[in-house]
PDB file of N, CA and C and ligand atoms in Angstrom:
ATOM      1  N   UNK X   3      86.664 109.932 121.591  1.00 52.00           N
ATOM      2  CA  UNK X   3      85.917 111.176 121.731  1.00 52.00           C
ATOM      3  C   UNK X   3      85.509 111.691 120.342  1.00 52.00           C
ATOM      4  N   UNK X   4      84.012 111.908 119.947  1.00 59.00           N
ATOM      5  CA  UNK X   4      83.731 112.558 118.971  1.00 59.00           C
ATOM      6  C   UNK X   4      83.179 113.522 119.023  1.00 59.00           C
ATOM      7  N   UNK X   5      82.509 114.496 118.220  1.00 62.00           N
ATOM      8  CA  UNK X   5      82.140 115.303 118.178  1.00 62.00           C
ATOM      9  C   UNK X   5      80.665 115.184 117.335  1.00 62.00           C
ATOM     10  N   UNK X   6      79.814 115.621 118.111  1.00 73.00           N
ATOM     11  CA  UNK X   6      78.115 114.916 117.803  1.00 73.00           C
ATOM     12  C   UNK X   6      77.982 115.728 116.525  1.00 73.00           C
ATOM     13  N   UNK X   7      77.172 115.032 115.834  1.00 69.00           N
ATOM     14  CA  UNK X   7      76.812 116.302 114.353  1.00 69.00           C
ATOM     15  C   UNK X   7      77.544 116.118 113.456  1.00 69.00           C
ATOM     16  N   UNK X   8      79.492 116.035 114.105  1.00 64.00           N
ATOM     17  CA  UNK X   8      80.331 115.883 112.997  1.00 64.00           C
ATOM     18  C   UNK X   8      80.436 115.235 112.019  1.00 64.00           C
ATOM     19  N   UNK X   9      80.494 115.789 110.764  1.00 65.00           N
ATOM     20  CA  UNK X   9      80.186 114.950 109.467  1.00 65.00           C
ATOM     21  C   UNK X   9      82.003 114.859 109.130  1.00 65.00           C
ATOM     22  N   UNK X  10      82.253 113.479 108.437  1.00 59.00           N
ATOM     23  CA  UNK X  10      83.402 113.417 108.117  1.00 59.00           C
ATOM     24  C   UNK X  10      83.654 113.679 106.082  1.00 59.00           C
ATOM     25  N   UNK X  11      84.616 114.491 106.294  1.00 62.00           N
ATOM     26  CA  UNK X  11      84.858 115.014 104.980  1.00 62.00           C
ATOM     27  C   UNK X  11      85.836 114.223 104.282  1.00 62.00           C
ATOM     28  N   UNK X  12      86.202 114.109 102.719  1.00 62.00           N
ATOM     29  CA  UNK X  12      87.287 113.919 102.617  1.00 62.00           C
ATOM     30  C   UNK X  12      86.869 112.681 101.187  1.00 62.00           C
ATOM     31  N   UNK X  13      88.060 112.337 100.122  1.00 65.00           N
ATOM     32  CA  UNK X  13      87.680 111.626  99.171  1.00 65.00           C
ATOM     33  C   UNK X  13      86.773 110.700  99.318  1.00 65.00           C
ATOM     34  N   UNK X  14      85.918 110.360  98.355  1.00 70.00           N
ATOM     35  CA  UNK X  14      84.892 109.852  98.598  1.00 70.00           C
ATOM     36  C   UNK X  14      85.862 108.230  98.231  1.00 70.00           C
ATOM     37  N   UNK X  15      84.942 107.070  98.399  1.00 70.00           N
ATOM     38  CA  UNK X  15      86.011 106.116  98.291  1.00 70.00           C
ATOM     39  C   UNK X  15      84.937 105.192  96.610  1.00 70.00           C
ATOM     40  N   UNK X  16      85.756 104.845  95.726  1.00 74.00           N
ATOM     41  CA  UNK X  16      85.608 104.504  94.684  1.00 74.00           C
ATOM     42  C   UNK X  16      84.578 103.558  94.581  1.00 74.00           C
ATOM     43  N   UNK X  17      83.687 103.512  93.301  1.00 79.00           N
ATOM     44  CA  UNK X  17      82.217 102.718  93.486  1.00 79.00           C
ATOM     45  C   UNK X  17      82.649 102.186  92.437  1.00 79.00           C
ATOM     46  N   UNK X  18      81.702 101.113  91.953  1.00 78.00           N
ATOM     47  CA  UNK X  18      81.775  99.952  91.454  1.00 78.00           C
ATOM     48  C   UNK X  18      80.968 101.073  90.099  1.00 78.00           C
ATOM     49  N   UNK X  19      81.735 101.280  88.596  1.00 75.00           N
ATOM     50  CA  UNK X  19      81.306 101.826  87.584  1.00 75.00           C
ATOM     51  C   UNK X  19      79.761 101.266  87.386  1.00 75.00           C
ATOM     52  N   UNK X  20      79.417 100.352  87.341  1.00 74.00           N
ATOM     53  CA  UNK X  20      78.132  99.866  86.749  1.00 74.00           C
ATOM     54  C   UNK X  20      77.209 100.011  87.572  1.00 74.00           C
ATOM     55  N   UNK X  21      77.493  99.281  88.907  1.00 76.00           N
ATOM     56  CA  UNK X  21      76.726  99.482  89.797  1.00 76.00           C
ATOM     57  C   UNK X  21      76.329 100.794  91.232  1.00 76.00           C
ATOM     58  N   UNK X  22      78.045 101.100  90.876  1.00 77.00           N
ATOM     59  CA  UNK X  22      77.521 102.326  92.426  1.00 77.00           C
ATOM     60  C   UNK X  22      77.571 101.543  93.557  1.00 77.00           C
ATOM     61  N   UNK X  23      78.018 100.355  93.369  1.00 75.00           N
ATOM     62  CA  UNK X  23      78.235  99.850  94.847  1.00 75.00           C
ATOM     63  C   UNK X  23      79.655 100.336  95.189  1.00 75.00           C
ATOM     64  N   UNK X  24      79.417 101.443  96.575  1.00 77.00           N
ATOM     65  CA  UNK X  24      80.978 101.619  97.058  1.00 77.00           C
ATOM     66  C   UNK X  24      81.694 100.604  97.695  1.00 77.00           C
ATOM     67  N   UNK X  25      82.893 100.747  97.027  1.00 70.00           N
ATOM     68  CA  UNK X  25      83.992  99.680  97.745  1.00 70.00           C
ATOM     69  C   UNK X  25      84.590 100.191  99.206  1.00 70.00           C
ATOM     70  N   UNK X  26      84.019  98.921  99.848  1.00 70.00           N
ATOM     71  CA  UNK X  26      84.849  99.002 101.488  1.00 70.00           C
ATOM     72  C   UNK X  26      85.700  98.859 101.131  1.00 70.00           C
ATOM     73  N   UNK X  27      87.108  99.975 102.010  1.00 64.00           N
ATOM     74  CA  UNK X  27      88.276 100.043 102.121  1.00 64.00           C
ATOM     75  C   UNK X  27      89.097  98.701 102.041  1.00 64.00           C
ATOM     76  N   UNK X  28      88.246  97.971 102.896  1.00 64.00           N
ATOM     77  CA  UNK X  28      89.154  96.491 103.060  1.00 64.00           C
ATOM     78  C   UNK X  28      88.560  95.179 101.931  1.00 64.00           C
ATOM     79  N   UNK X  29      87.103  95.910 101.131  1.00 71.00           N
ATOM     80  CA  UNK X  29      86.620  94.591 100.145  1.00 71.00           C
ATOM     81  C   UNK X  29      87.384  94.779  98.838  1.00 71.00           C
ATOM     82  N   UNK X  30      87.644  93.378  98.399  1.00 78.00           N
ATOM     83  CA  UNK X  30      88.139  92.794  97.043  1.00 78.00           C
ATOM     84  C   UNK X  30      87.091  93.355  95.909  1.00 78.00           C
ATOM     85  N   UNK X  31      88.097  94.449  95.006  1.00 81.00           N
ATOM     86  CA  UNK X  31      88.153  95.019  93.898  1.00 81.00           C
ATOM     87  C   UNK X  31      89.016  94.862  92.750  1.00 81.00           C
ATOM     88  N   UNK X  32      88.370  95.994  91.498  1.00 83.00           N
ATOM     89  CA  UNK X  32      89.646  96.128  90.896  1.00 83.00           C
ATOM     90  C   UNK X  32      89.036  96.911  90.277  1.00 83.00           C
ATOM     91  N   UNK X  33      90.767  98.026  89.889  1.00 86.00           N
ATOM     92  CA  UNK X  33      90.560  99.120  89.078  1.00 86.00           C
ATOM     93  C   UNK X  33      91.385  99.003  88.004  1.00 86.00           C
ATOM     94  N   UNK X  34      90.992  99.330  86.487  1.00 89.00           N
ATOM     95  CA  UNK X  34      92.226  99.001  86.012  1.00 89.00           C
ATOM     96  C   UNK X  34      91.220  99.982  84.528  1.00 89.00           C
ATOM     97  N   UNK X  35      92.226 100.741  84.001  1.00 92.00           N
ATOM     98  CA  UNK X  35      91.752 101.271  82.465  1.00 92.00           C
ATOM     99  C   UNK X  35      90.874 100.447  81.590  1.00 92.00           C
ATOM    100  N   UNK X  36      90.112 100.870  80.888  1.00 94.00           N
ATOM    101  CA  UNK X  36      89.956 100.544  79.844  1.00 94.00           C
ATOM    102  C   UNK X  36      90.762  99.808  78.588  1.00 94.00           C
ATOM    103  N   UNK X  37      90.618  98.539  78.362  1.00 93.00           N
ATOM    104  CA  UNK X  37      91.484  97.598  77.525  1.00 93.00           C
ATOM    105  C   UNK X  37      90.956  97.879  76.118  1.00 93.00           C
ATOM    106  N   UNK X  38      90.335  98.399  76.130  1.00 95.00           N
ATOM    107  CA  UNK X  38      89.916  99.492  74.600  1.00 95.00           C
ATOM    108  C   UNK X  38      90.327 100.089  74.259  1.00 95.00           C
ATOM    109  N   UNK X  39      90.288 101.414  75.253  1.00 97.00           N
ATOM    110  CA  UNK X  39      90.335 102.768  74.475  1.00 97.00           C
ATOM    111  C   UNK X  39      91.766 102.880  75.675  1.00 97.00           C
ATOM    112  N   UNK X  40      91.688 102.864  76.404  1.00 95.00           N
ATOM    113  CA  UNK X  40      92.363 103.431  77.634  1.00 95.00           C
ATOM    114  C   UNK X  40      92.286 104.850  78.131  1.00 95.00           C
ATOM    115  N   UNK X  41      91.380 104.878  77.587  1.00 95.00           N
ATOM    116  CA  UNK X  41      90.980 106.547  78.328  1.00 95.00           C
ATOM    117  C   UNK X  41      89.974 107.008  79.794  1.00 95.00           C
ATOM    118  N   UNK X  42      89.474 105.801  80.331  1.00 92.00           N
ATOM    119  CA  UNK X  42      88.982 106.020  81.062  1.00 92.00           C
ATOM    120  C   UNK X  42      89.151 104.644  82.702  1.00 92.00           C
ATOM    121  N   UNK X  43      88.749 104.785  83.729  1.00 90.00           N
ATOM    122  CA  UNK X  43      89.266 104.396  84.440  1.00 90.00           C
ATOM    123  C   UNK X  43      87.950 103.046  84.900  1.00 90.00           C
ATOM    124  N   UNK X  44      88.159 101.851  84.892  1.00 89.00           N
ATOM    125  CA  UNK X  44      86.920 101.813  85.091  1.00 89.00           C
ATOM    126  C   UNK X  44      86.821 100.548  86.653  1.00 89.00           C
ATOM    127  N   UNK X  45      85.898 100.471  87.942  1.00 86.00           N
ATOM    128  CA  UNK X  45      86.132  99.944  88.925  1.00 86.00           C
ATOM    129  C   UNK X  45      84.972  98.522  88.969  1.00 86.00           C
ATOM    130  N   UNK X  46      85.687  97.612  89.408  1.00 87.00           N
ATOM    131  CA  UNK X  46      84.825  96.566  89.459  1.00 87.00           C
ATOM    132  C   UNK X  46      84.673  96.264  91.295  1.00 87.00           C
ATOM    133  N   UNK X  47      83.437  96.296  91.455  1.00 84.00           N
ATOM    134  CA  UNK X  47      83.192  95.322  93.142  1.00 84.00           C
ATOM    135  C   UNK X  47      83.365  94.193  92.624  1.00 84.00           C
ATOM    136  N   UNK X  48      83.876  93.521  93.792  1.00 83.00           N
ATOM    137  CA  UNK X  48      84.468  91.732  93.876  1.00 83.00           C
ATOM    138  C   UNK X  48      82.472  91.202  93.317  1.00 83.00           C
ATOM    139  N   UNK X  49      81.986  92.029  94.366  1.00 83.00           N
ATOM    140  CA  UNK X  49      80.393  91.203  94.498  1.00 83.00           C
ATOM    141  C   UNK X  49      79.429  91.227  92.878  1.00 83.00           C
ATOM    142  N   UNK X  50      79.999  92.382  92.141  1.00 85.00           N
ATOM    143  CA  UNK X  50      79.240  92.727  90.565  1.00 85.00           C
ATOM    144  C   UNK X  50      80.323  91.516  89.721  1.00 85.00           C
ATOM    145  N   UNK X  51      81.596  91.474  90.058  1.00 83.00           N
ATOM    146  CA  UNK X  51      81.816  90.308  89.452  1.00 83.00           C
ATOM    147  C   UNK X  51      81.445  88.944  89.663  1.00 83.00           C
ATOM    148  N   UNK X  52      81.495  88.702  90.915  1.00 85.00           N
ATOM    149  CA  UNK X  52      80.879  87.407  91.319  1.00 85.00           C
ATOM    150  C   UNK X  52      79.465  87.260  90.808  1.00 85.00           C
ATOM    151  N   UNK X  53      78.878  87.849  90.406  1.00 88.00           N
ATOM    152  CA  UNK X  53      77.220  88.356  90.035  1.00 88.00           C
ATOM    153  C   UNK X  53      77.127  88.531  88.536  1.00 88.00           C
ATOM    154  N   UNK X  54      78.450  88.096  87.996  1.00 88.00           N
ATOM    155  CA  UNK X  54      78.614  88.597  86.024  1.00 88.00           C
ATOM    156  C   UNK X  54      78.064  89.785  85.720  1.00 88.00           C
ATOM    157  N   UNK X  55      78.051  90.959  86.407  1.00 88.00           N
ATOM    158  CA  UNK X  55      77.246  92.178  85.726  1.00 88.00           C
ATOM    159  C   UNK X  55      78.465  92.756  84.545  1.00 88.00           C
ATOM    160  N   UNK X  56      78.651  92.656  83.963  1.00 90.00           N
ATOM    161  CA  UNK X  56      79.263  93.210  82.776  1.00 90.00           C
ATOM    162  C   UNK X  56      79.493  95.104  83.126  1.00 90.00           C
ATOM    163  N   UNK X  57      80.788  94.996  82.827  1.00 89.00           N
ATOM    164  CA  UNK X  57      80.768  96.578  82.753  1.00 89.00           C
ATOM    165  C   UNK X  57      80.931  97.160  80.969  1.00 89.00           C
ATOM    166  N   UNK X  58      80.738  98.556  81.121  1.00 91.00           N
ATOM    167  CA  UNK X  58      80.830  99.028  80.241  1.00 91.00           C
ATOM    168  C   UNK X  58      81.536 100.405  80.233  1.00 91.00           C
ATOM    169  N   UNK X  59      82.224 100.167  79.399  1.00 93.00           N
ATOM    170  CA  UNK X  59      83.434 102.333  79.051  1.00 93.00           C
ATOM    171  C   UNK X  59      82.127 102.610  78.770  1.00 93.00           C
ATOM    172  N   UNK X  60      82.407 104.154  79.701  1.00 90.00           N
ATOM    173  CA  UNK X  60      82.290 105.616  79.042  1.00 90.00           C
ATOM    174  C   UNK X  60      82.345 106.083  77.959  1.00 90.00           C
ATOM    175  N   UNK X  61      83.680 105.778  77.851  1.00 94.00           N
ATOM    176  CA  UNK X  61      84.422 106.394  77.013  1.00 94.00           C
ATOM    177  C   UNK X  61      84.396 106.197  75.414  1.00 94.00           C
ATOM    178  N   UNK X  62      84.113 104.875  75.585  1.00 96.00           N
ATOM    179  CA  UNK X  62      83.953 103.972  74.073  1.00 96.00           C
ATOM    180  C   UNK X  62      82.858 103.009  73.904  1.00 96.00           C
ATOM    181  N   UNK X  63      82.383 102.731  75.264  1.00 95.00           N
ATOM    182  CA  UNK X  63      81.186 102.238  75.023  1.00 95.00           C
ATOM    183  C   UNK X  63      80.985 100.451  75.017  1.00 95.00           C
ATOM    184  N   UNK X  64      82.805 100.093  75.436  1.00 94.00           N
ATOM    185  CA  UNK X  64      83.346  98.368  75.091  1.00 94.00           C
ATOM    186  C   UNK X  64      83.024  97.941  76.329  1.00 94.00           C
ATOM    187  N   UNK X  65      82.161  96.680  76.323  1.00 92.00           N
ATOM    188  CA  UNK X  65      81.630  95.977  77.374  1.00 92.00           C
ATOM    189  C   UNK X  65      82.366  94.920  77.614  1.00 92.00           C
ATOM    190  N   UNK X  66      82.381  94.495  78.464  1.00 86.00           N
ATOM    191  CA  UNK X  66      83.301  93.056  79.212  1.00 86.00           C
ATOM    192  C   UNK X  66      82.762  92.676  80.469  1.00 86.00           C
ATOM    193  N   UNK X  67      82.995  91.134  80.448  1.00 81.00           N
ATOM    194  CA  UNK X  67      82.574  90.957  81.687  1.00 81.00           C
ATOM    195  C   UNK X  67      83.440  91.212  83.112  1.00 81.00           C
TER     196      UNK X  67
HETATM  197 ZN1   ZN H   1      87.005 102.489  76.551  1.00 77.13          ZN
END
């Protein structure tokens, strides 16, 4: 039973830093700090890695694949 209209609220679920692709609950990720600076948090989709998109800190600006 739902309720028509009802919009569901609530944390949004974590995107892929570079790309903005949100991670399905159940797809292969990873989150892990910055190996630089460690100040910032940064998320990889399984699919931007499989795809070599390189991320990059915020924070410091250190790219990796
Ligand atoms: Zn950094």
């Amino acid at each position: 039973m739902s309720i028509r209209g009802a919009k569901l609220y609530g944390p949004s679920p974590p995107s892929d830093t570079m790309t903005n692709w949100t991670l399905a609950p159940l797809e292969r990720g990873v989150e892990f700090v910055c190996p630089n600076c460690g100040r910032s948090t940064i998320i990889r989709n399984y699919k931007a890695r499989k795809l070599g998109i390189s991320y990059k800190c915020p924070v410091c600006g250190f790219e990796g694949p």
